[in-house]
Coordinates of C-alpha atoms and ligand atoms in Angstrom, one line a residue:
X14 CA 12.4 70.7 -10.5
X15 CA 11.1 67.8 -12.5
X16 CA 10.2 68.2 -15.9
X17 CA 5.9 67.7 -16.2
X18 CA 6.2 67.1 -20.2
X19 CA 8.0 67.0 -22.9
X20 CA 7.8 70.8 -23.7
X21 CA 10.1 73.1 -22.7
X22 CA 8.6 75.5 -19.8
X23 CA 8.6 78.9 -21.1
X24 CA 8.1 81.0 -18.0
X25 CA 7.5 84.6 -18.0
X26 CA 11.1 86.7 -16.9
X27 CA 9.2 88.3 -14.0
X28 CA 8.8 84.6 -12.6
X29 CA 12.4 84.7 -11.8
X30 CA 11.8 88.2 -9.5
X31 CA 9.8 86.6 -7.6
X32 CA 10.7 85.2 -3.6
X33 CA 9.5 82.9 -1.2
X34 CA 8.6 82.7 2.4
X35 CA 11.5 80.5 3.6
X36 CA 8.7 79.3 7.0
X37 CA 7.0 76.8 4.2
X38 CA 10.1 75.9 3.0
X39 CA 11.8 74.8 6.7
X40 CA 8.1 73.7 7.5
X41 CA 8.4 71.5 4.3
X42 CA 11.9 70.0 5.6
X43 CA 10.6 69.2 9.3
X44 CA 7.7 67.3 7.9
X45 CA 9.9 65.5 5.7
X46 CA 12.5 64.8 9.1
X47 CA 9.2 63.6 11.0
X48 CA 8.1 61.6 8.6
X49 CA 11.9 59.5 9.0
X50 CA 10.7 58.8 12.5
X51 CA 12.2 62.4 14.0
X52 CA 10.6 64.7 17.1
X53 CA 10.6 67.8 15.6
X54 CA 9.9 71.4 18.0
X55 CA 8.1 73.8 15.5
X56 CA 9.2 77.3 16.0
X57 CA 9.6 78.3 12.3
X58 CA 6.0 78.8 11.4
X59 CA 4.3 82.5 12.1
X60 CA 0.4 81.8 13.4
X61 CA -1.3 81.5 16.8
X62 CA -1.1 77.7 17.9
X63 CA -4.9 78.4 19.0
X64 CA -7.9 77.5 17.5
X65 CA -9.9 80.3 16.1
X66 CA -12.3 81.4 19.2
X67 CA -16.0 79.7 18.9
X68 CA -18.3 82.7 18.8
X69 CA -16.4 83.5 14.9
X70 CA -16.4 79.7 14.0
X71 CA -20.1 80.0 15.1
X72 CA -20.8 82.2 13.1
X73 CA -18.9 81.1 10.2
X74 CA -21.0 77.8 10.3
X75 CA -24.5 79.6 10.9
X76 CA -23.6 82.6 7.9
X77 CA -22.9 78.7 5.7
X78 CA -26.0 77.5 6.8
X79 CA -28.3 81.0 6.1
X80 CA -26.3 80.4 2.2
X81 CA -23.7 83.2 2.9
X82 CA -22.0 81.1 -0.2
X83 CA -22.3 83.1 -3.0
X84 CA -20.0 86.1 -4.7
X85 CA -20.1 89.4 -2.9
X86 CA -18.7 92.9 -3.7
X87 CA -15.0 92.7 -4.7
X88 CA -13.6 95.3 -2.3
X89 CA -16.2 93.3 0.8
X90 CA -19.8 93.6 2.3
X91 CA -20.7 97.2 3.7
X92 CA -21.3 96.1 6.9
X93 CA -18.1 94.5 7.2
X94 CA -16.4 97.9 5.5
X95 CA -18.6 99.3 8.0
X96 CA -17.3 97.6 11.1
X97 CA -13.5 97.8 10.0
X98 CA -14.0 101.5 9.3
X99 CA -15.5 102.2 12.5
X100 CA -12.5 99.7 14.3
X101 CA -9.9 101.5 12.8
X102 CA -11.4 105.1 13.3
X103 CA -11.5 103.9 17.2
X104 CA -8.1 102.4 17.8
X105 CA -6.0 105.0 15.3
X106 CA -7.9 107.7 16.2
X107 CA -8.8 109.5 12.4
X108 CA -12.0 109.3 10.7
X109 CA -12.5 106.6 8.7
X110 CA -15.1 106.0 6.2
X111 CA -16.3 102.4 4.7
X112 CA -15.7 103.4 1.4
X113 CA -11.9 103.4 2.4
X114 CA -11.5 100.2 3.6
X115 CA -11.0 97.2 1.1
X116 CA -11.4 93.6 2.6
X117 CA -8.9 90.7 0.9
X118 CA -8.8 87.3 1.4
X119 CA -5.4 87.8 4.0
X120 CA -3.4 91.2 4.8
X121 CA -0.5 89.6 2.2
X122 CA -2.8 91.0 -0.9
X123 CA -2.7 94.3 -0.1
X124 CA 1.2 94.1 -0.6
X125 CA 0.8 92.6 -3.3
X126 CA -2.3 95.2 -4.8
X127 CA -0.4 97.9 -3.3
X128 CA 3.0 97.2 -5.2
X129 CA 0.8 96.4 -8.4
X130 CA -0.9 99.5 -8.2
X131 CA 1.6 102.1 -7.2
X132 CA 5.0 101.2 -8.4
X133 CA 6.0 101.5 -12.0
X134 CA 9.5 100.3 -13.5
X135 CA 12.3 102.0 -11.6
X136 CA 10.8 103.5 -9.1
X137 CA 12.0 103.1 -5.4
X138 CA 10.6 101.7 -2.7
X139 CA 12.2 101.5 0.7
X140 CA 11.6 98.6 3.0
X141 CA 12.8 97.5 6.5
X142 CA 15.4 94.7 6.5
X143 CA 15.1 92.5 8.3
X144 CA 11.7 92.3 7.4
X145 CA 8.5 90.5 6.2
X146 CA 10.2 88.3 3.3
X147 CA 7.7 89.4 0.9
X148 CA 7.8 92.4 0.6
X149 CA 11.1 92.5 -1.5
X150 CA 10.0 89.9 -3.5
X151 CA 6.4 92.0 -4.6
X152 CA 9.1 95.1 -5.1
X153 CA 11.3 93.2 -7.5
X154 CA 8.4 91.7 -9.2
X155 CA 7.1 94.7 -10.3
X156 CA 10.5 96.2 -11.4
X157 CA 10.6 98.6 -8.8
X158 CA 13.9 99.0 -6.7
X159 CA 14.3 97.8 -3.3
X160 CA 16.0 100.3 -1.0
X161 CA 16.3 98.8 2.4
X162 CA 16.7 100.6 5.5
X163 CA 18.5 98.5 8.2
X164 CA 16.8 98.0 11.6
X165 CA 19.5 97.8 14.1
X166 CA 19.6 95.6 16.9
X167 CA 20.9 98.1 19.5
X168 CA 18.7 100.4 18.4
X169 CA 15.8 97.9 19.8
X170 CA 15.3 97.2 15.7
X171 CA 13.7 100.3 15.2
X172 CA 13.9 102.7 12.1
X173 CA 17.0 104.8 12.0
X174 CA 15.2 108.2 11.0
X175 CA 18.4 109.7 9.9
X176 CA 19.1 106.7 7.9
X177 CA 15.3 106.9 6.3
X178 CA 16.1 110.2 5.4
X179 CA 19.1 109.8 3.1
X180 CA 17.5 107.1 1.1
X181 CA 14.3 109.1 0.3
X182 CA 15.0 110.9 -3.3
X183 CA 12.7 112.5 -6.0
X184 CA 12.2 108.5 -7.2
X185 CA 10.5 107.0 -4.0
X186 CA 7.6 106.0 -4.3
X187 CA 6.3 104.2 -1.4
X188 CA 8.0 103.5 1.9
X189 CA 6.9 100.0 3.6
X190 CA 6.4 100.1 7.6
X191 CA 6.1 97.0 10.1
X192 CA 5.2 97.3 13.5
X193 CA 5.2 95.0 15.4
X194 CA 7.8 94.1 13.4
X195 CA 8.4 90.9 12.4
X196 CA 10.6 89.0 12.5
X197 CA 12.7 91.1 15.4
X198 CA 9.3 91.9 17.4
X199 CA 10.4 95.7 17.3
X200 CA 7.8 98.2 18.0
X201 CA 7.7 101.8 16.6
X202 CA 7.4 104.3 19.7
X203 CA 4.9 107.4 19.1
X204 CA 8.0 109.2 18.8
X205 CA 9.2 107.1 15.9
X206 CA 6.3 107.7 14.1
X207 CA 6.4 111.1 15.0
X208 CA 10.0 111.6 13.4
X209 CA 9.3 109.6 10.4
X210 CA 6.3 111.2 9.2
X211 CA 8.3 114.5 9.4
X212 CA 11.1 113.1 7.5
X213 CA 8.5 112.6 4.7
X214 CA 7.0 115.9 5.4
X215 CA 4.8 116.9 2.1
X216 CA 6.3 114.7 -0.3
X217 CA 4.0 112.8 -2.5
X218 CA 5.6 109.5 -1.0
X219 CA 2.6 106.7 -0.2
X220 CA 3.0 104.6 3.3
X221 CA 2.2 101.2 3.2
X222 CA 1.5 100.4 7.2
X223 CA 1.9 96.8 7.7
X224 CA 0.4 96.8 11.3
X225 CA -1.0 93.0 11.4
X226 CA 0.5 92.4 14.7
X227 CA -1.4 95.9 16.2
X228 CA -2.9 94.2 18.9
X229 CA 0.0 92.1 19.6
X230 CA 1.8 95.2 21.7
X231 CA 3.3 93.7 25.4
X232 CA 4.5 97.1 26.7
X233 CA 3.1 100.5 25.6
X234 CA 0.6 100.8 23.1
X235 CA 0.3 100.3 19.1
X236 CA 0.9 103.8 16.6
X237 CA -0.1 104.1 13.4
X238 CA 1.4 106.0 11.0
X239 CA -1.8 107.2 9.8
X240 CA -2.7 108.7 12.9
X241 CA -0.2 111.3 12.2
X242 CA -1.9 114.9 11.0
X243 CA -1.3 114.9 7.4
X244 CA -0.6 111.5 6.4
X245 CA -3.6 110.0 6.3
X246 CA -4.2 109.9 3.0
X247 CA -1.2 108.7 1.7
X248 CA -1.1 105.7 4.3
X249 CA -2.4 102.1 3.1
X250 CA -2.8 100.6 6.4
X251 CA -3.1 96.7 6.3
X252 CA -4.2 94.5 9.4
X253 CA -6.2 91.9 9.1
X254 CA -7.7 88.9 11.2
X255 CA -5.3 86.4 10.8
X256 CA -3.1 86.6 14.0
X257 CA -5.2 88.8 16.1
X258 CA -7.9 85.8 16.0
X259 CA -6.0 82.8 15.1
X260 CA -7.9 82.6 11.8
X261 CA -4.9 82.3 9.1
X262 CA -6.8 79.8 7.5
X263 CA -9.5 82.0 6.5
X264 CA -7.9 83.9 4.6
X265 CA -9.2 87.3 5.3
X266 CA -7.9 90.7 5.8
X267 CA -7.6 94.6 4.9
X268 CA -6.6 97.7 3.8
X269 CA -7.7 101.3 4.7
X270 CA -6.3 104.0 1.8
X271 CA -7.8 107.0 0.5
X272 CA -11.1 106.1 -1.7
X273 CA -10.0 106.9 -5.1
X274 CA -7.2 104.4 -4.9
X275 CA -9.6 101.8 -2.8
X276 CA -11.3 101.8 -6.4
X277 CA -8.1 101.2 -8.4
X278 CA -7.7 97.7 -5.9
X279 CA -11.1 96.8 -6.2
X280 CA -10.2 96.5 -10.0
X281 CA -7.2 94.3 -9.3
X282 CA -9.9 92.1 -6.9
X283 CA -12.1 92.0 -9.9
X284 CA -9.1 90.6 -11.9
X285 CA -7.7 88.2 -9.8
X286 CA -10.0 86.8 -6.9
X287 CA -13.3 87.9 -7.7
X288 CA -14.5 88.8 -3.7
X289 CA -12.9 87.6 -0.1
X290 CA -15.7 84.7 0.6
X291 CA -19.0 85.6 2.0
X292 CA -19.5 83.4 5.3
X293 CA -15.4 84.4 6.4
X294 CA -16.4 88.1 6.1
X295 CA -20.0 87.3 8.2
X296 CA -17.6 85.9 10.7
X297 CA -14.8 88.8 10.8
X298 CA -18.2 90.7 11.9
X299 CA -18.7 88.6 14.8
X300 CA -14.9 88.7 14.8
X301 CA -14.3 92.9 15.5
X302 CA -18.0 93.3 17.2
X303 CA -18.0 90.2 19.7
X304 CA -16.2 89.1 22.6
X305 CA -12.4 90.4 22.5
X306 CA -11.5 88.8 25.5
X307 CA -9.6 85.5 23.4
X308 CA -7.2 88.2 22.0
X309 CA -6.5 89.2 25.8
X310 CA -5.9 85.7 26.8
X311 CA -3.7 85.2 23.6
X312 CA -1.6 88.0 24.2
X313 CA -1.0 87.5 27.9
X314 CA -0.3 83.9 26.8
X315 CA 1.9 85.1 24.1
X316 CA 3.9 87.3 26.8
X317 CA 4.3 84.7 29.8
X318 CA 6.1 82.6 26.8
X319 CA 8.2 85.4 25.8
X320 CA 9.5 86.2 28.7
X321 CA 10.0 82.4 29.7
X322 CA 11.5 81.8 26.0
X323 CA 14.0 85.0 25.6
X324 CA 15.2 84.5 29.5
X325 CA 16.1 80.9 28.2
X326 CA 18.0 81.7 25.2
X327 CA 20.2 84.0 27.0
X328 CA 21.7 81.9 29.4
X329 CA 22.9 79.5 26.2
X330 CA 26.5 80.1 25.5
X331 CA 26.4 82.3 22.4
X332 CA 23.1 83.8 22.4
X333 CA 21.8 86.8 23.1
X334 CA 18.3 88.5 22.7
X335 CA 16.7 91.4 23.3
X336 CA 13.5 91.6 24.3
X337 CA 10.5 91.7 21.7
X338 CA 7.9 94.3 22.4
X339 CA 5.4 92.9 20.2
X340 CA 4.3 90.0 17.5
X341 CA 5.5 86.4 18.6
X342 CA 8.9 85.9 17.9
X343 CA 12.0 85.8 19.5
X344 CA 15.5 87.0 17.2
X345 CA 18.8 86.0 18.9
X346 CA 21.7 87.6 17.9
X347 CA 23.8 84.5 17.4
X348 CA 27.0 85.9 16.0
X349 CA 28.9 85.0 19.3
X350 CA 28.1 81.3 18.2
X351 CA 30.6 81.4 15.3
X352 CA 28.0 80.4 13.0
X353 CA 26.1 81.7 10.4
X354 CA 22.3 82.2 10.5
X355 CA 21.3 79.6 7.7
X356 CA 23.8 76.6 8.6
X357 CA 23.3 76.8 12.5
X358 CA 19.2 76.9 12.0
X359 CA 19.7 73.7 9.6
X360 CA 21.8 71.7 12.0
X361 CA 19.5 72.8 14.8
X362 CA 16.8 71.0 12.8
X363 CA 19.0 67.9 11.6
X364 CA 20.8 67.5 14.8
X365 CA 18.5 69.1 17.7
X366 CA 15.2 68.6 16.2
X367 CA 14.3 72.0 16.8
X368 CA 12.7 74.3 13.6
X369 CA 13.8 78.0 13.7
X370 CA 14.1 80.7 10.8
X371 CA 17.7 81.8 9.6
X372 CA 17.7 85.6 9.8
X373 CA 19.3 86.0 6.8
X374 CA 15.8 84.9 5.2
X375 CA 14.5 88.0 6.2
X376 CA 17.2 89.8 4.3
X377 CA 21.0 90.5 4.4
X378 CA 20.7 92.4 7.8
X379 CA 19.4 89.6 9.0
X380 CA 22.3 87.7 9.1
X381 CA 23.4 87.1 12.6
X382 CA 20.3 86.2 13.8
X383 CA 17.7 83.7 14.1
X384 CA 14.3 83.6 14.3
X385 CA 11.8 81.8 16.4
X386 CA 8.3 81.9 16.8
X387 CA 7.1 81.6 20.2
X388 CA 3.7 80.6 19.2
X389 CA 3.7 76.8 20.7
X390 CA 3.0 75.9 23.8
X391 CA 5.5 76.6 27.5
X392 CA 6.5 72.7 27.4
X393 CA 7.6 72.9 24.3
X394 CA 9.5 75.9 24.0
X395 CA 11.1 75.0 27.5
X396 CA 12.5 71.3 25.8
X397 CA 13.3 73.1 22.3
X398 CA 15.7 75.6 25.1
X399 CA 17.4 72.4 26.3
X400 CA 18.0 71.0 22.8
X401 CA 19.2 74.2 21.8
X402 CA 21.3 74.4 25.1
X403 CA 22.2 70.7 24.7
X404 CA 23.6 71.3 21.3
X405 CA 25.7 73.8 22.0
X406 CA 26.9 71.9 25.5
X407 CA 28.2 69.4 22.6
X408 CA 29.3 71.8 19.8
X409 CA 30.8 75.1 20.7
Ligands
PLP501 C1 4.4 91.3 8.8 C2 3.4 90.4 8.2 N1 2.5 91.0 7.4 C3 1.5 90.3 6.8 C4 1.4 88.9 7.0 C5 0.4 88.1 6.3 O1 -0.8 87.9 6.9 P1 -1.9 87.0 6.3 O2 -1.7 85.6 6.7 O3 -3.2 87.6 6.8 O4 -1.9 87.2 4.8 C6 2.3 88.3 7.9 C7 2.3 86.8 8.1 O5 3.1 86.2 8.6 C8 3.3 89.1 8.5 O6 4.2 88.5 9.3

């Protein structure tokens, strides 16, 4: 990095904990090829490749215009609370009250609150891997210890529950859940769910539920963790409004925990971003209480590609995929290539013009694997399957 003055930069050690999401870094580098002249096929990036559906713009631009524009309550309006509460009561099937649920501006804070709030120096926090990039990096931040459990490909990248349990000990913490998963699109069956809140049994372990992708589920139906008797209260369940309605540049999400800890987060708000902004949170009303069918059309849409997509990669010599149940990615194991994850998903880009994720971003069990979003539309990901196919016509 350049220097910005003469002055030495004296950063904090805990700077040097911290990760990255490797999407804005690959994103950075395809711009940058584009920019030489290049035809780049985007499949790095995680977000819908819709716009936002009008009725929640609409009501964005009418809550500006009736001077939604000032500060709000840090942990969100009651009748937004109101209406998340009363969405996630219906679709996990527990009681939820408002006073539960805290609104942030994204789903990321409430990894990042959640890891402030619970972990202390040494403790342990288990994790998927592959998994959601930052998650490890908020773990190591805070001087916990990352304990990964490995999601296996041929066990359809699901938890091992016997695996689970021989990691927990008397200094775990919190145990982090995805699912959908990303980046292998696995799902957690009832049955998972089932087995790991009875590896946990009564121990004072906290859940954090990652479930953003809940109504991104192509076969079967979504489970929550905190549907299970008993757990409950020591779930944080984060989802949010970012990929269920296109709207990741609003920046607006949530988590539903047990109150007295909702109160201990609403501090952190207070001490970082002050509120989620007014007129976004008017809109996430209109967002859960209006019109759901643009999340039907987005996940058929979603599906049609997946299908299309995974059926292409496995007909290209050295690639093999399973299929995704959920999210919007696709994550070929690409060992039969001879490659590895990170230098065949940078000569894709350089030489195919076609932008993927190395799995090995998500984590060491990763490697092996690539990832690609399937957010963009059928023409495209059909021409980034010939590049791909191309390339390895010319390489392998
Ligand atoms: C698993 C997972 N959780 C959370 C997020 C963050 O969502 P948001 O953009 O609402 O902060 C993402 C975004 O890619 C994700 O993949």
């Amino acid at each position: 990095m350049p220097k910005a003055t003469q002055h030495e930069l004296r950063l904090a050690g805990r700077m040097s904990r911290l990760g990255n999401e490797s999407a804005f870094e690959v994103l950075q580098r395809a711009r940058a090829l584009e920019g030489q002249g290049k035809h780049i096929i985007h499949l790095e990036i995680g977000e819908p490749d819709f716009e936002t559906p009008q009725n929640i713009v609409q009501a964005g631009i009418e809550a500006l215009q009736k001077g939604w524009t000032h500060y709000g309550p840090a942990v969100g309006y009651p009748e937004l609370r109101q209406t998340i509460a009363h969405e996630v009561a219906r679709t996990r099937r527990v009681p939820v009250s408002a006073n539960e649920v805290v609104v942030v501006p994204g789903g990321k804070p409430i990894m990042f609150y959640t890891l402030l709030a619970l972990a202390d120096v040494g403790d342990e926090v288990i994790y998927p891997n592959p998994g959601f990039p930052i998650y490890e990096s908020m773990i190591r931040y805070v001087n916990a210890r990352p304990v990964p459990v490995p999601l296996r490909e041929e066990k359809d990248f699901s938890f091992d529950v016997n695996e689970l349990a021989s990691l927990i000990n008397h200094k775990t913490k919190l145990i982090i859940l995805n699912s959908p998963q990303n980046p292998t699109g696995g799902v957690l069956t009832k049955q998972d769910i089932h087995d790991i809140a009875d590896v946990i049994g009564d121990r004072n372990i906290m859940v954090l539920s990652d479930e953003i992708y809940s109504r991104l589920v192509f076969e079967g139906e979504h489970h929550s963790i905190m549907s299970e008797p008993d757990l409950k209260d020591r779930t944080i369940m984060l989802d949010g409004f970012s990929k269920t309605y296109a709207m990741t540049g609003w920046r607006m999400g949530y988590g539903v925990m047990r109150s007295d800890l909702a109160e201990h987060i609403s501090l952190l708000i207070t001490n970082s971003t002050s509120c989620t902004s007014s007129f976004t949170q008017i809109a996430g009303i209109e967002a859960l209480r209006g019109d759901q069918s643009s999340v039907d059309k987005m996940r058929s849409e979603f599906k049609r590609r997946r299908d299309a997509f995974v059926a292409g990669l496995n007909q290209i010599k050295g690639f093999s995929c399973r299929m995704p149940h959920g999210a919007f990615y696709a994550f070929p194991n690409i060992t039969a290539t001879g490659w590895k994850s990170k230098p065949l998903a940078d000569v894709l880009l350089d030489q195919a013009g076609v932008a993927s994720l190395s799995g090995a971003s998500f984590g060491e069990y990763g490697e092996g694997y690539l990832r690609f979003s399937v957010a963009n539309s059928m023409e495209n990901l059909m021409q980034a399957l010939e590049r791909i196919e191309q390339w390895t016509k010319t390489n392998l």
